[in-house]
PDB file of C-alpha atoms in Angstrom:
ATOM      1  CA  MET A   1      -7.117-168.155 -38.745  1.00 45.00           C
ATOM      2  CA  GLY A   2      -7.342-168.058 -42.506  1.00 51.00           C
ATOM      3  CA  LYS A   3     -10.462-167.430 -44.610  1.00 51.00           C
ATOM      4  CA  ILE A   4     -11.261-168.542 -48.094  1.00 50.00           C
ATOM      5  CA  THR A   5     -10.362-165.502 -50.206  1.00 52.00           C
ATOM      6  CA  LYS A   6     -12.682-164.050 -52.777  1.00 52.00           C
ATOM      7  CA  GLN A   7     -12.427-166.248 -55.953  1.00 53.00           C
ATOM      8  CA  PRO A   8     -12.566-164.768 -59.508  1.00 53.00           C
ATOM      9  CA  LYS A   9     -15.789-166.000 -61.075  1.00 61.00           C
ATOM     10  CA  ARG A  10     -14.486-166.775 -64.540  1.00 73.00           C
ATOM     11  CA  SER A  11     -11.344-167.978 -66.233  1.00 86.00           C
ATOM     12  CA  ARG A  12      -8.969-165.559 -67.894  1.00 93.00           C
ATOM     13  CA  ARG A  13      -6.227-167.904 -69.038  1.00 94.00           C
ATOM     14  CA  THR A  14      -5.723-166.076 -72.305  1.00 96.00           C
ATOM     15  CA  MET A  15      -6.170-162.449 -73.230  1.00 97.00           C
ATOM     16  CA  LEU A  16      -5.615-161.992 -76.927  1.00 97.00           C
ATOM     17  CA  PHE A  17      -4.586-158.536 -78.114  1.00 97.00           C
ATOM     18  CA  SER A  18      -6.132-157.268 -81.305  1.00 97.00           C
ATOM     19  CA  PRO A  19      -6.000-153.807 -82.877  1.00 96.00           C
ATOM     20  CA  ALA A  20      -9.354-152.045 -82.670  1.00 96.00           C
ATOM     21  CA  ASN A  21      -8.992-150.585 -86.181  1.00 95.00           C
ATOM     22  CA  ASN A  22      -8.886-153.921 -88.017  1.00 95.00           C
ATOM     23  CA  PRO A  23     -12.435-154.810 -89.322  1.00 95.00           C
ATOM     24  CA  LYS A  24     -11.473-158.458 -89.943  1.00 95.00           C
ATOM     25  CA  MET A  25     -10.171-158.968 -86.407  1.00 95.00           C
ATOM     26  CA  LEU A  26     -13.171-157.125 -84.900  1.00 97.00           C
ATOM     27  CA  THR A  27     -15.331-159.855 -86.393  1.00 96.00           C
ATOM     28  CA  MET A  28     -12.971-162.858 -85.991  1.00 96.00           C
ATOM     29  CA  ALA A  29     -10.696-162.391 -83.019  1.00 97.00           C
ATOM     30  CA  HIS A  30     -13.077-164.098 -80.602  1.00 96.00           C
ATOM     31  CA  LEU A  31     -13.264-167.124 -82.852  1.00 97.00           C
ATOM     32  CA  TYR A  32      -9.662-168.187 -82.088  1.00 96.00           C
ATOM     33  CA  GLY A  33     -10.751-169.548 -78.742  1.00 95.00           C
ATOM     34  CA  SER A  34      -9.106-167.258 -76.166  1.00 96.00           C
ATOM     35  CA  ASP A  35     -10.968-166.680 -72.936  1.00 95.00           C
ATOM     36  CA  CYS A  36     -10.766-162.852 -73.508  1.00 97.00           C
ATOM     37  CA  VAL A  37      -9.998-160.517 -76.361  1.00 98.00           C
ATOM     38  CA  ILE A  38      -8.507-157.073 -75.736  1.00 97.00           C
ATOM     39  CA  PHE A  39      -9.209-154.657 -78.583  1.00 98.00           C
ATOM     40  CA  ASP A  40      -6.378-152.124 -78.370  1.00 97.00           C
ATOM     41  CA  LEU A  41      -6.966-148.405 -78.663  1.00 97.00           C
ATOM     42  CA  GLU A  42      -3.635-147.435 -77.170  1.00 93.00           C
ATOM     43  CA  ASP A  43      -0.215-148.515 -78.483  1.00 89.00           C
ATOM     44  CA  ALA A  44      -1.522-150.343 -81.598  1.00 89.00           C
ATOM     45  CA  ILE A  45      -3.306-147.269 -82.957  1.00 94.00           C
ATOM     46  CA  LYS A  46      -1.691-144.121 -84.399  1.00 95.00           C
ATOM     47  CA  TYR A  47      -2.780-140.823 -82.884  1.00 94.00           C
ATOM     48  CA  SER A  48      -4.337-139.810 -86.188  1.00 95.00           C
ATOM     49  CA  GLU A  49      -6.432-142.946 -86.296  1.00 96.00           C
ATOM     50  CA  LYS A  50      -7.603-143.250 -82.703  1.00 96.00           C
ATOM     51  CA  ASP A  51     -11.004-141.554 -83.219  1.00 96.00           C
ATOM     52  CA  ALA A  52     -11.837-143.718 -86.240  1.00 97.00           C
ATOM     53  CA  ALA A  53     -10.707-146.878 -84.426  1.00 97.00           C
ATOM     54  CA  ARG A  54     -12.898-146.035 -81.499  1.00 97.00           C
ATOM     55  CA  ASP A  55     -15.999-145.475 -83.738  1.00 97.00           C
ATOM     56  CA  LEU A  56     -15.299-148.710 -85.605  1.00 97.00           C
ATOM     57  CA  PHE A  57     -15.051-150.692 -82.390  1.00 98.00           C
ATOM     58  CA  ALA A  58     -18.189-149.042 -81.029  1.00 98.00           C
ATOM     59  CA  GLU A  59     -20.174-150.246 -84.093  1.00 97.00           C
ATOM     60  CA  ALA A  60     -18.727-153.784 -83.648  1.00 97.00           C
ATOM     61  CA  LEU A  61     -19.944-153.825 -80.057  1.00 97.00           C
ATOM     62  CA  LYS A  62     -23.446-152.936 -81.165  1.00 97.00           C
ATOM     63  CA  THR A  63     -23.628-155.501 -83.971  1.00 96.00           C
ATOM     64  CA  ILE A  64     -21.352-158.544 -83.229  1.00 96.00           C
ATOM     65  CA  ASP A  65     -22.239-161.343 -80.853  1.00 96.00           C
ATOM     66  CA  TYR A  66     -19.020-162.321 -79.131  1.00 96.00           C
ATOM     67  CA  GLY A  67     -20.618-165.199 -77.335  1.00 95.00           C
ATOM     68  CA  GLU A  68     -18.897-166.393 -74.163  1.00 92.00           C
ATOM     69  CA  THR A  69     -15.610-164.560 -74.967  1.00 96.00           C
ATOM     70  CA  GLU A  70     -14.999-161.732 -72.449  1.00 96.00           C
ATOM     71  CA  ILE A  71     -14.382-158.554 -74.404  1.00 97.00           C
ATOM     72  CA  PHE A  72     -12.004-155.814 -73.105  1.00 98.00           C
ATOM     73  CA  ALA A  73     -10.738-152.583 -74.571  1.00 97.00           C
ATOM     74  CA  ARG A  74      -7.320-151.237 -73.752  1.00 97.00           C
ATOM     75  CA  ILE A  75      -8.336-147.665 -73.449  1.00 96.00           C
ATOM     76  CA  ASN A  76      -5.994-144.703 -73.478  1.00 95.00           C
ATOM     77  CA  PRO A  77      -4.961-143.183 -70.126  1.00 93.00           C
ATOM     78  CA  LEU A  78      -7.362-140.463 -68.919  1.00 95.00           C
ATOM     79  CA  TYR A  79      -4.592-137.908 -68.898  1.00 94.00           C
ATOM     80  CA  THR A  80      -4.452-138.123 -72.694  1.00 95.00           C
ATOM     81  CA  GLU A  81      -7.017-136.423 -75.002  1.00 95.00           C
ATOM     82  CA  PHE A  82      -8.400-139.818 -75.908  1.00 96.00           C
ATOM     83  CA  GLY A  83      -9.095-141.645 -72.638  1.00 96.00           C
ATOM     84  CA  GLU A  84     -12.318-139.965 -71.604  1.00 97.00           C
ATOM     85  CA  LYS A  85     -13.691-140.185 -75.207  1.00 97.00           C
ATOM     86  CA  ASP A  86     -12.985-143.902 -75.154  1.00 97.00           C
ATOM     87  CA  VAL A  87     -15.160-144.337 -72.105  1.00 98.00           C
ATOM     88  CA  ARG A  88     -18.029-141.980 -73.226  1.00 98.00           C
ATOM     89  CA  VAL A  89     -18.323-143.685 -76.616  1.00 98.00           C
ATOM     90  CA  LEU A  90     -17.698-147.327 -75.818  1.00 98.00           C
ATOM     91  CA  VAL A  91     -19.648-147.879 -72.600  1.00 98.00           C
ATOM     92  CA  PRO A  92     -22.965-146.813 -74.206  1.00 98.00           C
ATOM     93  CA  ALA A  93     -22.075-149.070 -77.220  1.00 98.00           C
ATOM     94  CA  GLY A  94     -21.862-152.052 -74.848  1.00 97.00           C
ATOM     95  CA  LEU A  95     -18.336-152.158 -73.443  1.00 98.00           C
ATOM     96  CA  ARG A  96     -18.209-153.471 -69.900  1.00 97.00           C
ATOM     97  CA  ASN A  97     -14.508-154.335 -69.369  1.00 97.00           C
ATOM     98  CA  MET A  98     -11.581-152.030 -69.884  1.00 97.00           C
ATOM     99  CA  ARG A  99      -7.818-152.337 -69.405  1.00 96.00           C
ATOM    100  CA  LEU A 100      -6.539-148.957 -68.193  1.00 96.00           C
ATOM    101  CA  ALA A 101      -3.122-148.511 -69.769  1.00 93.00           C
ATOM    102  CA  MET A 102      -0.206-147.251 -67.719  1.00 94.00           C
ATOM    103  CA  THR A 103      -1.950-147.290 -64.321  1.00 96.00           C
ATOM    104  CA  ASP A 104       0.497-145.856 -61.887  1.00 97.00           C
ATOM    105  CA  THR A 105      -1.567-144.825 -58.866  1.00 97.00           C
ATOM    106  CA  PRO A 106      -4.860-145.636 -57.074  1.00 98.00           C
ATOM    107  CA  GLU A 107      -6.035-142.110 -57.873  1.00 98.00           C
ATOM    108  CA  GLN A 108      -6.103-142.953 -61.584  1.00 97.00           C
ATOM    109  CA  ILE A 109      -8.432-145.865 -60.849  1.00 98.00           C
ATOM    110  CA  LYS A 110     -10.662-143.676 -58.678  1.00 98.00           C
ATOM    111  CA  GLU A 111     -10.816-141.089 -61.492  1.00 98.00           C
ATOM    112  CA  LEU A 112     -11.963-143.776 -63.932  1.00 98.00           C
ATOM    113  CA  ASP A 113     -14.435-145.127 -61.393  1.00 98.00           C
ATOM    114  CA  ILE A 114     -16.036-141.684 -61.090  1.00 98.00           C
ATOM    115  CA  LEU A 115     -16.208-141.297 -64.858  1.00 98.00           C
ATOM    116  CA  LEU A 116     -17.728-144.703 -65.334  1.00 98.00           C
ATOM    117  CA  THR A 117     -20.357-143.986 -62.642  1.00 98.00           C
ATOM    118  CA  GLU A 118     -21.269-140.731 -64.439  1.00 98.00           C
ATOM    119  CA  VAL A 119     -21.558-142.474 -67.818  1.00 98.00           C
ATOM    120  CA  GLU A 120     -23.553-145.363 -66.457  1.00 98.00           C
ATOM    121  CA  LYS A 121     -26.053-142.997 -64.858  1.00 98.00           C
ATOM    122  CA  GLU A 122     -26.349-140.955 -68.072  1.00 98.00           C
ATOM    123  CA  HIS A 123     -27.306-144.023 -70.132  1.00 98.00           C
ATOM    124  CA  GLY A 124     -29.359-145.928 -67.596  1.00 98.00           C
ATOM    125  CA  ILE A 125     -26.771-148.642 -67.082  1.00 98.00           C
ATOM    126  CA  LYS A 126     -26.596-150.304 -63.655  1.00 97.00           C
ATOM    127  CA  VAL A 127     -23.878-148.479 -61.664  1.00 98.00           C
ATOM    128  CA  GLY A 128     -20.920-150.819 -61.172  1.00 97.00           C
ATOM    129  CA  SER A 129     -21.531-152.805 -64.367  1.00 97.00           C
ATOM    130  CA  CYS A 130     -18.315-151.716 -65.968  1.00 98.00           C
ATOM    131  CA  LYS A 131     -15.169-153.475 -64.691  1.00 97.00           C
ATOM    132  CA  ILE A 132     -11.531-152.424 -64.737  1.00 98.00           C
ATOM    133  CA  GLN A 133      -8.266-154.248 -65.398  1.00 98.00           C
ATOM    134  CA  ALA A 134      -5.389-152.124 -64.144  1.00 97.00           C
ATOM    135  CA  SER A 135      -2.314-152.389 -66.377  1.00 97.00           C
ATOM    136  CA  LEU A 136       0.872-152.044 -64.327  1.00 97.00           C
ATOM    137  CA  GLU A 137       3.772-151.108 -66.532  1.00 96.00           C
ATOM    138  CA  THR A 138       6.220-149.001 -64.490  1.00 97.00           C
ATOM    139  CA  PRO A 139       8.231-149.292 -61.247  1.00 97.00           C
ATOM    140  CA  THR A 140       5.819-146.747 -59.694  1.00 97.00           C
ATOM    141  CA  ALA A 141       2.855-148.924 -60.568  1.00 98.00           C
ATOM    142  CA  ILE A 142       4.526-151.999 -59.077  1.00 97.00           C
ATOM    143  CA  LYS A 143       5.214-150.112 -55.909  1.00 97.00           C
ATOM    144  CA  ASN A 144       1.514-149.133 -55.676  1.00 98.00           C
ATOM    145  CA  ALA A 145       0.128-152.516 -56.843  1.00 98.00           C
ATOM    146  CA  TYR A 146      -1.977-153.388 -53.782  1.00 97.00           C
ATOM    147  CA  GLU A 147      -3.399-149.880 -53.388  1.00 98.00           C
ATOM    148  CA  ILE A 148      -4.341-149.913 -57.051  1.00 98.00           C
ATOM    149  CA  ALA A 149      -5.991-153.297 -56.703  1.00 97.00           C
ATOM    150  CA  LYS A 150      -8.080-152.041 -53.764  1.00 97.00           C
ATOM    151  CA  ALA A 151      -8.924-148.564 -55.197  1.00 98.00           C
ATOM    152  CA  SER A 152     -12.302-149.633 -56.462  1.00 98.00           C
ATOM    153  CA  ASP A 153     -14.601-152.620 -56.445  1.00 97.00           C
ATOM    154  CA  ARG A 154     -14.615-152.354 -60.240  1.00 98.00           C
ATOM    155  CA  VAL A 155     -11.011-153.645 -60.345  1.00 97.00           C
ATOM    156  CA  VAL A 156     -11.387-157.346 -61.155  1.00 96.00           C
ATOM    157  CA  THR A 157      -7.954-158.036 -62.565  1.00 97.00           C
ATOM    158  CA  MET A 158      -4.449-156.569 -62.910  1.00 97.00           C
ATOM    159  CA  SER A 159      -1.977-157.148 -65.693  1.00 97.00           C
ATOM    160  CA  PHE A 160       1.750-156.755 -65.888  1.00 97.00           C
ATOM    161  CA  GLY A 161       3.403-155.131 -68.910  1.00 96.00           C
ATOM    162  CA  ALA A 162       7.048-156.005 -69.192  1.00 95.00           C
ATOM    163  CA  GLU A 163       7.994-153.952 -72.213  1.00 93.00           C
ATOM    164  CA  ASP A 164       7.159-150.527 -70.757  1.00 94.00           C
ATOM    165  CA  PHE A 165       8.353-151.743 -67.333  1.00 96.00           C
ATOM    166  CA  THR A 166      11.848-152.489 -68.545  1.00 96.00           C
ATOM    167  CA  ARG A 167      11.924-149.345 -70.637  1.00 95.00           C
ATOM    168  CA  THR A 168      11.108-147.140 -67.643  1.00 94.00           C
ATOM    169  CA  LEU A 169      13.448-149.192 -65.424  1.00 93.00           C
ATOM    170  CA  GLY A 170      16.275-148.686 -67.927  1.00 93.00           C
ATOM    171  CA  ALA A 171      16.729-152.462 -68.245  1.00 93.00           C
ATOM    172  CA  GLU A 172      16.995-154.780 -71.206  1.00 92.00           C
ATOM    173  CA  ARG A 173      14.222-157.417 -71.334  1.00 90.00           C
ATOM    174  CA  THR A 174      15.784-160.861 -71.659  1.00 90.00           C
ATOM    175  CA  LYS A 175      14.256-164.258 -72.361  1.00 87.00           C
ATOM    176  CA  GLU A 176      15.408-165.421 -68.943  1.00 88.00           C
ATOM    177  CA  GLY A 177      13.374-162.652 -67.316  1.00 90.00           C
ATOM    178  CA  LYS A 178      15.515-162.068 -64.233  1.00 92.00           C
ATOM    179  CA  GLU A 179      14.956-158.264 -64.613  1.00 95.00           C
ATOM    180  CA  ILE A 180      11.142-158.640 -64.276  1.00 96.00           C
ATOM    181  CA  PHE A 181      10.904-161.472 -61.698  1.00 96.00           C
ATOM    182  CA  VAL A 182      10.422-159.214 -58.706  1.00 97.00           C
ATOM    183  CA  ALA A 183       7.785-157.101 -60.458  1.00 97.00           C
ATOM    184  CA  ARG A 184       5.830-160.147 -61.634  1.00 97.00           C
ATOM    185  CA  SER A 185       5.940-161.539 -58.080  1.00 97.00           C
ATOM    186  CA  MET A 186       4.631-158.272 -56.618  1.00 97.00           C
ATOM    187  CA  VAL A 187       1.746-158.146 -59.069  1.00 97.00           C
ATOM    188  CA  VAL A 188       0.761-161.730 -58.214  1.00 96.00           C
ATOM    189  CA  MET A 189       0.958-161.041 -54.451  1.00 96.00           C
ATOM    190  CA  ALA A 190      -1.068-157.794 -54.653  1.00 97.00           C
ATOM    191  CA  ALA A 191      -3.717-159.428 -56.737  1.00 95.00           C
ATOM    192  CA  ALA A 192      -3.871-162.447 -54.405  1.00 91.00           C
ATOM    193  CA  MET A 193      -4.312-160.167 -51.343  1.00 93.00           C
ATOM    194  CA  ALA A 194      -7.120-158.302 -53.170  1.00 94.00           C
ATOM    195  CA  GLY A 195      -8.803-161.497 -54.380  1.00 91.00           C
ATOM    196  CA  ILE A 196      -8.562-160.616 -58.109  1.00 94.00           C
ATOM    197  CA  ASP A 197      -6.885-162.097 -61.182  1.00 93.00           C
ATOM    198  CA  ALA A 198      -3.257-161.432 -62.075  1.00 96.00           C
ATOM    199  CA  ILE A 199      -2.460-161.634 -65.829  1.00 97.00           C
ATOM    200  CA  ASP A 200       1.156-162.065 -66.948  1.00 97.00           C
ATOM    201  CA  THR A 201       2.903-160.083 -69.682  1.00 97.00           C
ATOM    202  CA  VAL A 202       3.157-160.984 -73.355  1.00 96.00           C
ATOM    203  CA  TRP A 203       5.883-163.043 -74.925  1.00 94.00           C
ATOM    204  CA  ALA A 204       7.104-161.244 -78.040  1.00 88.00           C
ATOM    205  CA  HIS A 205       9.498-163.903 -79.503  1.00 90.00           C
ATOM    206  CA  LEU A 206       6.903-165.735 -81.591  1.00 92.00           C
ATOM    207  CA  ALA A 207       9.427-168.066 -83.209  1.00 93.00           C
ATOM    208  CA  ASP A 208      10.802-169.283 -79.841  1.00 95.00           C
ATOM    209  CA  ILE A 209       8.102-171.760 -78.932  1.00 95.00           C
ATOM    210  CA  GLU A 210      10.159-173.547 -76.243  1.00 95.00           C
ATOM    211  CA  GLY A 211      11.000-170.292 -74.542  1.00 94.00           C
ATOM    212  CA  PHE A 212       7.352-169.348 -74.619  1.00 95.00           C
ATOM    213  CA  LYS A 213       6.328-172.621 -73.032  1.00 96.00           C
ATOM    214  CA  GLU A 214       8.832-172.161 -70.243  1.00 95.00           C
ATOM    215  CA  GLU A 215       7.554-168.654 -69.526  1.00 95.00           C
ATOM    216  CA  VAL A 216       3.907-169.896 -69.419  1.00 96.00           C
ATOM    217  CA  LYS A 217       4.982-172.613 -66.994  1.00 96.00           C
ATOM    218  CA  SER A 218       6.597-169.979 -64.769  1.00 96.00           C
ATOM    219  CA  SER A 219       3.370-167.908 -65.079  1.00 96.00           C
ATOM    220  CA  ILE A 220       1.206-170.633 -63.598  1.00 94.00           C
ATOM    221  CA  ASN A 221       3.849-171.625 -61.036  1.00 94.00           C
ATOM    222  CA  MET A 222       4.045-168.065 -59.727  1.00 95.00           C
ATOM    223  CA  GLY A 223       0.282-167.811 -59.363  1.00 93.00           C
ATOM    224  CA  PHE A 224      -0.847-165.897 -62.415  1.00 95.00           C
ATOM    225  CA  SER A 225      -4.357-166.602 -63.595  1.00 93.00           C
ATOM    226  CA  GLY A 226      -3.559-166.153 -67.232  1.00 95.00           C
ATOM    227  CA  LYS A 227      -1.290-164.530 -69.842  1.00 96.00           C
ATOM    228  CA  SER A 228      -1.701-161.850 -72.356  1.00 96.00           C
ATOM    229  CA  CYS A 229      -0.936-163.021 -75.883  1.00 96.00           C
ATOM    230  CA  ILE A 230      -0.206-161.331 -79.197  1.00 95.00           C
ATOM    231  CA  HIS A 231      -0.855-164.091 -81.695  1.00 95.00           C
ATOM    232  CA  PRO A 232      -3.655-166.763 -81.930  1.00 96.00           C
ATOM    233  CA  SER A 233      -1.021-169.528 -82.132  1.00 95.00           C
ATOM    234  CA  GLN A 234      -0.107-168.851 -78.470  1.00 97.00           C
ATOM    235  CA  ILE A 235      -3.659-169.632 -77.226  1.00 97.00           C
ATOM    236  CA  LYS A 236      -3.552-173.402 -77.394  1.00 96.00           C
ATOM    237  CA  ILE A 237      -0.144-173.597 -75.814  1.00 96.00           C
ATOM    238  CA  ILE A 238      -1.313-171.518 -72.806  1.00 96.00           C
ATOM    239  CA  HIS A 239      -4.475-173.464 -72.424  1.00 94.00           C
ATOM    240  CA  ASN A 240      -2.641-176.810 -72.474  1.00 94.00           C
ATOM    241  CA  ILE A 241      -0.242-175.684 -69.794  1.00 95.00           C
ATOM    242  CA  PHE A 242      -3.023-174.208 -67.656  1.00 90.00           C
ATOM    243  CA  THR A 243      -5.056-177.426 -67.845  1.00 89.00           C
ATOM    244  CA  PRO A 244      -4.691-179.475 -64.575  1.00 87.00           C
ATOM    245  CA  THR A 245      -3.860-183.169 -64.761  1.00 88.00           C
ATOM    246  CA  GLU A 246      -6.593-185.794 -64.154  1.00 88.00           C
ATOM    247  CA  GLU A 247      -5.046-186.564 -60.793  1.00 89.00           C
ATOM    248  CA  GLU A 248      -5.045-182.907 -59.713  1.00 88.00           C
ATOM    249  CA  ILE A 249      -8.644-182.566 -60.763  1.00 90.00           C
ATOM    250  CA  ALA A 250      -9.860-185.679 -59.024  1.00 90.00           C
ATOM    251  CA  LYS A 251      -8.096-184.739 -55.738  1.00 90.00           C
ATOM    252  CA  SER A 252      -9.355-181.163 -55.942  1.00 90.00           C
ATOM    253  CA  LEU A 253     -12.956-182.170 -56.557  1.00 90.00           C
ATOM    254  CA  VAL A 254     -12.933-184.240 -53.397  1.00 89.00           C
ATOM    255  CA  ILE A 255     -11.468-181.383 -51.372  1.00 89.00           C
ATOM    256  CA  VAL A 256     -13.935-178.787 -52.722  1.00 87.00           C
ATOM    257  CA  LYS A 257     -16.941-181.017 -52.051  1.00 87.00           C
ATOM    258  CA  ALA A 258     -15.751-181.791 -48.549  1.00 86.00           C
ATOM    259  CA  ALA A 259     -15.232-178.055 -47.859  1.00 84.00           C
ATOM    260  CA  GLU A 260     -18.713-177.197 -49.150  1.00 82.00           C
ATOM    261  CA  GLU A 261     -20.254-179.859 -46.941  1.00 81.00           C
ATOM    262  CA  ALA A 262     -18.260-178.710 -43.892  1.00 79.00           C
ATOM    263  CA  ASP A 263     -19.086-174.977 -44.399  1.00 72.00           C
ATOM    264  CA  ILE A 264     -15.704-173.661 -43.281  1.00 70.00           C
ATOM    265  CA  GLU A 265     -15.698-170.356 -45.220  1.00 66.00           C
ATOM    266  CA  ASN A 266     -14.432-168.474 -42.213  1.00 64.00           C
ATOM    267  CA  GLY A 267     -11.675-170.879 -41.162  1.00 66.00           C
ATOM    268  CA  GLY A 268     -10.996-174.261 -39.678  1.00 72.00           C
ATOM    269  CA  VAL A 269      -9.800-177.511 -40.975  1.00 79.00           C
ATOM    270  CA  ILE A 270     -11.409-180.619 -42.483  1.00 80.00           C
ATOM    271  CA  GLN A 271     -10.273-184.201 -42.846  1.00 81.00           C
ATOM    272  CA  VAL A 272     -10.085-185.678 -46.344  1.00 82.00           C
ATOM    273  CA  ASN A 273      -8.876-189.266 -46.834  1.00 81.00           C
ATOM    274  CA  GLY A 274      -7.146-189.205 -43.500  1.00 81.00           C
ATOM    275  CA  LYS A 275      -5.357-185.876 -44.125  1.00 83.00           C
ATOM    276  CA  MET A 276      -5.985-182.565 -42.439  1.00 81.00           C
ATOM    277  CA  ILE A 277      -6.924-179.943 -45.031  1.00 82.00           C
ATOM    278  CA  ASP A 278      -6.914-176.188 -44.259  1.00 80.00           C
ATOM    279  CA  ILE A 279      -8.009-173.039 -46.033  1.00 78.00           C
ATOM    280  CA  PRO A 280      -4.969-172.517 -48.294  1.00 76.00           C
ATOM    281  CA  VAL A 281      -5.251-176.075 -49.740  1.00 84.00           C
ATOM    282  CA  ILE A 282      -9.023-175.555 -50.273  1.00 84.00           C
ATOM    283  CA  SER A 283      -8.314-172.317 -52.170  1.00 81.00           C
ATOM    284  CA  LYS A 284      -5.810-174.132 -54.407  1.00 84.00           C
ATOM    285  CA  ALA A 285      -8.333-176.932 -55.022  1.00 87.00           C
ATOM    286  CA  GLN A 286     -10.956-174.337 -55.995  1.00 85.00           C
ATOM    287  CA  LYS A 287      -8.539-172.834 -58.535  1.00 83.00           C
ATOM    288  CA  VAL A 288      -7.749-176.222 -60.057  1.00 87.00           C
ATOM    289  CA  VAL A 289     -11.473-176.991 -60.461  1.00 88.00           C
ATOM    290  CA  ARG A 290     -12.051-173.604 -62.053  1.00 83.00           C
ATOM    291  CA  LEU A 291      -9.224-174.193 -64.550  1.00 84.00           C
ATOM    292  CA  ALA A 292     -10.564-177.660 -65.304  1.00 86.00           C
ATOM    293  CA  LYS A 293     -13.999-176.295 -66.072  1.00 84.00           C
ATOM    294  CA  ALA A 294     -12.525-173.561 -68.257  1.00 79.00           C
ATOM    295  CA  SER A 295     -10.558-176.230 -70.191  1.00 76.00           C
ATOM    296  CA  GLY A 296     -13.692-178.233 -70.784  1.00 77.00           C
ATOM    297  CA  VAL A 297     -12.283-181.241 -68.936  1.00 77.00           C
ATOM    298  CA  ILE A 298     -15.210-181.152 -66.463  1.00 82.00           C
ATOM    299  CA  LYS A 299     -18.509-179.294 -66.470  1.00 79.00           C
TER     300      LYS A 299
END
């Protein structure tokens, strides 16, 4: 008998990358309308500039009101000389969400969990306040996807990074994406089993709008909750494709209401307009309603 799986509480349709050393973007990136902004301290920042970028971002966290936009930092791996410093400086400054670059094993998540607990206690922050997005970018990470997702309650989302994945696989990334299909599927399945969001990889061919639209359509069809993006122009396209139709919304609202009234969290079926509705259909309806709310179509 199926149960309604844990549902992510907020929408993460778009996660806009922005370098953490750009003062203009630190003040404006959230105004482009993405659900989340990821200020990057890893690949976008030269080694010689990482300390300055971290300090600049820390000041931004203390002074800028980012409103409803969910703010992440892509921190450096803890095995580098920068990762622990990223945590110790940014968490006291107000950072609560971090994407851990190049997460290969559940042990790396547990190591970050321990560090976060230590920093939270040091600064009087409620333990567990800081959340993690595991960034899966290698074949090893894909193999360990479910164990990574379940390594800590702090893990609320996982992302897939195709560029490093194809590099470490020794493959050429193509627009068709056959070389990353299996990995994308495994990330989605692991996230679904863990009840967390799966965020798809970036599309780097900015001039190829039609190709981008096709990849976003495949993202939502495969089950991804959202997509990382590298330019503000990609946000509206993703949001449009992730917005359910009026028919889908109306149907889903009826199902969700019926499920709430029937109280079948732990299994069973209900009848809606003469049709038997089970847990998987209810879960899909809940996702449609959540996307509709995020799109502003319904409140």
